[in-house]
Coordinates of C-alpha atoms and ligand atoms in Angstrom, one line a residue:
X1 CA 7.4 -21.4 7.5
X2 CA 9.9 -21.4 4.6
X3 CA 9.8 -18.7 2.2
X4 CA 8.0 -19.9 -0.8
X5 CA 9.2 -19.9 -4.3
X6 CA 5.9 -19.0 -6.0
X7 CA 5.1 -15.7 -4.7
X8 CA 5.3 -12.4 -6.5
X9 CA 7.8 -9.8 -5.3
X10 CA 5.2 -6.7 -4.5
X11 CA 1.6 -6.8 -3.7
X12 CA -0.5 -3.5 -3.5
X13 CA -4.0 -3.9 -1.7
X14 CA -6.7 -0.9 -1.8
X15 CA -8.7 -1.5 0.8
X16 CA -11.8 -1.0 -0.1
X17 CA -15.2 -1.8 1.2
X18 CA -15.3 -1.2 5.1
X19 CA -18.0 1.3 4.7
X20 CA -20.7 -1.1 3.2
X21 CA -19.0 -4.4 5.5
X22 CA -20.4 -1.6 8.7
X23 CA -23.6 -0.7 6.8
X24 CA -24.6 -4.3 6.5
X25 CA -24.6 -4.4 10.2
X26 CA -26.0 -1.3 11.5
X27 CA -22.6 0.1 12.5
X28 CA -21.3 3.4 12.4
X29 CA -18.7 3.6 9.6
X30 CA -15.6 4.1 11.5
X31 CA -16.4 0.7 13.2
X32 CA -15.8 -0.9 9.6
X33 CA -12.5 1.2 9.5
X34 CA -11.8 -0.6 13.0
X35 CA -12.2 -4.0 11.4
X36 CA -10.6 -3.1 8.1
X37 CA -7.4 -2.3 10.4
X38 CA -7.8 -5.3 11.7
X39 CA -7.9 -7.3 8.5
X40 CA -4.9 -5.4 7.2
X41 CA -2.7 -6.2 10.6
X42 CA -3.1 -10.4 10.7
X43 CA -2.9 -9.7 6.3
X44 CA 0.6 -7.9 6.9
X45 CA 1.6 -10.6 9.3
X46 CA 0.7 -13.6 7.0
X47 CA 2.5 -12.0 4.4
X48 CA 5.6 -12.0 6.2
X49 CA 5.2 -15.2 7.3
X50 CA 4.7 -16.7 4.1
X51 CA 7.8 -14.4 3.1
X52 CA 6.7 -11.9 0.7
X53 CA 9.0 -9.0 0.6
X54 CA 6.9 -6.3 -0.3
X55 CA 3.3 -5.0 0.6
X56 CA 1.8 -1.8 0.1
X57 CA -1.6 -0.9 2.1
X58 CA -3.4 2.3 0.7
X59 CA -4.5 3.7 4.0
X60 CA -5.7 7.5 3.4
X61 CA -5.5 9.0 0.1
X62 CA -5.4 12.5 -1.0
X63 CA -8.8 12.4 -1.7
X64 CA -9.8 11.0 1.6
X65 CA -10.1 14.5 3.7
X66 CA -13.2 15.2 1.3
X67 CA -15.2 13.1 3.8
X68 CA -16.6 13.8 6.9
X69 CA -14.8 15.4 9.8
X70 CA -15.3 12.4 11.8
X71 CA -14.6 9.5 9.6
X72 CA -11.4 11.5 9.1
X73 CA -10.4 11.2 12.6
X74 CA -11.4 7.6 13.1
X75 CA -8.9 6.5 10.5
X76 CA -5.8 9.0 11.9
X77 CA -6.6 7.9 15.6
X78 CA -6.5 4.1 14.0
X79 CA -3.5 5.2 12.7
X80 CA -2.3 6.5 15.7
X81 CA -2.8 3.2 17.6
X82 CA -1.5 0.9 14.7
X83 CA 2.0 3.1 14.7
X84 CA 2.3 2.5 18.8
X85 CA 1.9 -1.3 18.4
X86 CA 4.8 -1.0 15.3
X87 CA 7.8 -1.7 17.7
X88 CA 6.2 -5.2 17.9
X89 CA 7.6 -5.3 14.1
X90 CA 10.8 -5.2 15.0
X91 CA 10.8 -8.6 16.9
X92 CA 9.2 -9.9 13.5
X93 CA 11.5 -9.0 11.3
X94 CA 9.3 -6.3 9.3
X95 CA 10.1 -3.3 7.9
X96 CA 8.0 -0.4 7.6
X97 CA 7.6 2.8 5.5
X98 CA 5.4 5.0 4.7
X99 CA 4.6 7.1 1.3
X100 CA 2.5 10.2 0.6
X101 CA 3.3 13.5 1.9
X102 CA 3.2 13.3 5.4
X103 CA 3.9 16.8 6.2
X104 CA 0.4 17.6 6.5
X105 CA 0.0 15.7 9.8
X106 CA 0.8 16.6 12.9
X107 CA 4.0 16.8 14.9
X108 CA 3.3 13.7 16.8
X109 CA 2.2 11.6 13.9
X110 CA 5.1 12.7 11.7
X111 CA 7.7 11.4 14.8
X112 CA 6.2 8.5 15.1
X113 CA 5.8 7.1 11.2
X114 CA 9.9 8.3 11.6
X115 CA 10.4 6.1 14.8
X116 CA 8.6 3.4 13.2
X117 CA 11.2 3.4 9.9
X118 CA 14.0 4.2 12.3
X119 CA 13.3 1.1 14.3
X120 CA 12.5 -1.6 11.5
X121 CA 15.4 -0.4 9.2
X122 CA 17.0 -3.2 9.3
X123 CA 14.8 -5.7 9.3
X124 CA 14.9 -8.5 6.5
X125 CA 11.6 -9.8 6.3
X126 CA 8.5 -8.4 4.6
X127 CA 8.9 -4.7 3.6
X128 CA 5.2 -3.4 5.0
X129 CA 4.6 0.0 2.7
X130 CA 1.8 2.2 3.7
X131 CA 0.4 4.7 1.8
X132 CA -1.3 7.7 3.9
X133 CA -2.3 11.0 2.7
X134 CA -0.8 9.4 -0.8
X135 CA -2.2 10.6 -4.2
X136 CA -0.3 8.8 -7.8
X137 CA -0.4 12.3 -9.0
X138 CA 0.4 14.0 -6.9
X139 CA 4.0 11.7 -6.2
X140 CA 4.7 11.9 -10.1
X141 CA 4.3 16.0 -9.3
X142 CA 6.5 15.5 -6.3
X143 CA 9.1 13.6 -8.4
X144 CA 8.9 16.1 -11.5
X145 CA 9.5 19.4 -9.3
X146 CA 12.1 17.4 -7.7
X147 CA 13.8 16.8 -10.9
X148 CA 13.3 20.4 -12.3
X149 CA 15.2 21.5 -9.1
X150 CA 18.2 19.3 -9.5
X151 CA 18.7 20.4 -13.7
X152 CA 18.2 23.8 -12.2
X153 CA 20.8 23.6 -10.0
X154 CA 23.2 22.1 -12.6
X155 CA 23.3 18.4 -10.4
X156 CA 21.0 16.8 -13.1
X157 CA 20.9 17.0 -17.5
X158 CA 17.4 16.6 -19.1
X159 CA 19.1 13.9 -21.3
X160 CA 19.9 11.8 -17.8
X161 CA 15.7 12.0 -17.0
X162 CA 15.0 8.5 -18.0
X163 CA 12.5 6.2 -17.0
X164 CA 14.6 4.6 -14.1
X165 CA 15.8 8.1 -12.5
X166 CA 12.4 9.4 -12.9
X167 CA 11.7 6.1 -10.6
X168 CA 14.4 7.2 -8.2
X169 CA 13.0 10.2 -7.0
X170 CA 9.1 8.8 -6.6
X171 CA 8.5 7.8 -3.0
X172 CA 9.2 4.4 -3.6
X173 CA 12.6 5.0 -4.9
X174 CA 14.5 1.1 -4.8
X175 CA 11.2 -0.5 -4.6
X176 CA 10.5 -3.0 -7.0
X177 CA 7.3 -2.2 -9.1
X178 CA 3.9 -3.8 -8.3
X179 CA 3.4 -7.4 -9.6
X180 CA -0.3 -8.2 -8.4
X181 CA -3.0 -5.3 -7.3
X182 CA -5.6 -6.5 -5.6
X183 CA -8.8 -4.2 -4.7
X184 CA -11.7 -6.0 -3.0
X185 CA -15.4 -5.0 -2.8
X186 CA -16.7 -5.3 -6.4
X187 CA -15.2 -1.6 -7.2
X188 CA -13.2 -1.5 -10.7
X189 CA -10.7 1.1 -10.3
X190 CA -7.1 2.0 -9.5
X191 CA -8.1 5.2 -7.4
X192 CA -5.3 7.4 -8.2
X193 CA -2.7 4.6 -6.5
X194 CA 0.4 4.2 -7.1
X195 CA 0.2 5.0 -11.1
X196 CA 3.6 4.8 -12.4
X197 CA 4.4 1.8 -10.3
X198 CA 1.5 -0.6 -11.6
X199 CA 2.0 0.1 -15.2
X200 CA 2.8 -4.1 -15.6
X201 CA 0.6 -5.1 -12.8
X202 CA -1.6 -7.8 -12.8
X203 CA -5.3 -6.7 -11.4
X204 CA -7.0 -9.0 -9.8
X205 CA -10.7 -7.3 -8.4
X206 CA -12.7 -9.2 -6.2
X207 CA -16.2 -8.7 -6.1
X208 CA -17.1 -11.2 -3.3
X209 CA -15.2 -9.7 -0.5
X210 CA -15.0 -6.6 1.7
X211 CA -11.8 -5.7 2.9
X212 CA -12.6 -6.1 7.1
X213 CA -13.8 -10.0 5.6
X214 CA -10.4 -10.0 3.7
X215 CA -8.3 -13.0 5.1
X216 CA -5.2 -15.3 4.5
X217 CA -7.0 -17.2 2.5
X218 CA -8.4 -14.6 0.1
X219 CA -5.2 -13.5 -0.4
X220 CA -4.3 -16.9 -1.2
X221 CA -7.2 -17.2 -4.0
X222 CA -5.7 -13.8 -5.4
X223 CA -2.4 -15.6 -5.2
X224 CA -3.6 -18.5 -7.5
X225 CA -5.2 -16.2 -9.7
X226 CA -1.7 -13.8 -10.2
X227 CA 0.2 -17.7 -11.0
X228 CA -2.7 -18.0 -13.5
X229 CA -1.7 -15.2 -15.4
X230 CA 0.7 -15.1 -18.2
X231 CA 3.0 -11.9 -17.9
X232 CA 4.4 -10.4 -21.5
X233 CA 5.5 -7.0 -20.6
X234 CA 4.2 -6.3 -23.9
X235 CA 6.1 -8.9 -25.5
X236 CA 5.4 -12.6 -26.2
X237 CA 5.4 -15.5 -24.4
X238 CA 7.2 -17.9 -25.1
X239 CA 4.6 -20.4 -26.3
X240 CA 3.9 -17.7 -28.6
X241 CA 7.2 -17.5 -30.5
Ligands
FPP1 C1 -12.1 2.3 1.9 O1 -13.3 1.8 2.4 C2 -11.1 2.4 3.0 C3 -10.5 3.6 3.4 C4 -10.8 4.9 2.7 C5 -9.6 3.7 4.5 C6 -8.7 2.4 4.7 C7 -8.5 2.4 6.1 C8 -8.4 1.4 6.9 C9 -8.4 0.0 6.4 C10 -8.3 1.6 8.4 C11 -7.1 2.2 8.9 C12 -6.0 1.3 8.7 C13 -4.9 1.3 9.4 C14 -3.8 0.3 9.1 C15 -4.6 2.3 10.4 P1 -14.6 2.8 2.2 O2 -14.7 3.5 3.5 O3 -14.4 3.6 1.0 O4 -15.7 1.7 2.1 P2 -17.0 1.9 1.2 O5 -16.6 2.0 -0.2 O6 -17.7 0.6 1.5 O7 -17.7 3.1 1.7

């Protein structure tokens, strides 16, 4: 399939909803976590195939160990899985990283997000981003200590703190910002994701869908909705002037 012309450079998705998709059918919630990774695998292949170049997945948040012991460990041993079957990604030209602090996990977690990098970095196809054990505010915290390190050590002046270097030491350092977010599942919120990054997003919520129901084609209607839009970036259009 050629690359299309029409499509925005980086799509975030929180994926939300896989709680209430395994309510409805007298499941067990980590069987809606099951499907929801699922969902998110054949929605990261489409992507690439359709030749986005940059998706970001908001697996496990900060927030995310609040819940219960057990829904905790069905999403890390779906992680687990997911990062085994990444060497597939290579062959498909994808790339993956991952952002959030990932020191928290365990040893053989943490060597296999890096194996998983290591193998795709030179893929050209769709970047494939996921955020795990990622909070907004806690990377702008990240990025500030980072900064206050480098002036103290003389490598960096306050004056030289602008808005793009700021950007460089966030986790998504030479990623381009978010041009669509989507969130699924009727919930109207950003959820602490990537903060700084969406600042000229377009949100498109939809309240129809639950993520594990969330298919090519609904990322297709959020598609048409984001070449609906008219983007300013707080100026005018040009209709307007
Ligand atoms: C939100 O649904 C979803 C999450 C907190 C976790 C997202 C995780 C996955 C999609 C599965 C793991 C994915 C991979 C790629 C390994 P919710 O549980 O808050 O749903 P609810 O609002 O209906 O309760």
């Amino acid at each position: 399939m050629a690359a299309r012309q029409d499509l925005p450079a980086h799509v975030g998705i929180i994926m939300d909803g896989n709680g209430r998709w395994a309510k409805k059918r007298g499941l067990p919630r980590k069987m809606g976590h099951r499907a929801g990774a699922d969902a998110f695998k054949k929605i990261a292949r489409y992507a690439n195939r359709i030749g986005l170049k940059y998706l970001t997945a908001y697996v496990f948040s900060t927030e995310n160990w609040k819940r219960p012991k057990d829904e905790v460990d069905s999403i890390l041993s779906l992680l687990r899985s997911y990062l085994d079957e990444m060497e597939n990604y290579r062959r498909e030209n994808i790339r993956v990283r991952f952002i959030g602090d990932r020191s928290v996990f365990d040893a053989g977690i943490q060597a296999k997000m890096a194996r998983a990098e290591e193998q795709s970095k030179d893929a050209t196809g769709l970047t494939l981003i996921l955020a795990i054990n990622y909070g907004g505010r806690a990377e702008i915290a990240h990025a500030a200590r980072q900064i206050a390190r480098a002036v103290q050590a003389g490598r960096l002046s306050p004056e030289a703190v602008t808005e793009e270097t700021f950007g460089d030491y966030l986790y998504t350092a030479g990623i381009p910002d978010v041009d669509l977010l989507i969130r699924p599942s009727g919930e109207y919120r950003l959820s602490n994701f990537l903060l700084w990054q969406t600042a000229y997003a377009e949100y498109v919520f939809m309240s129809g869908v639950l993520w594990p129901d969330f298919k090519p084609e609904t990322l297709e209607e959020a598609l048409r909705e984001y070449r609906s839009r008219s983007r300013r970036f707080g100026g005018l259009s040009a209709s307007d002037s």
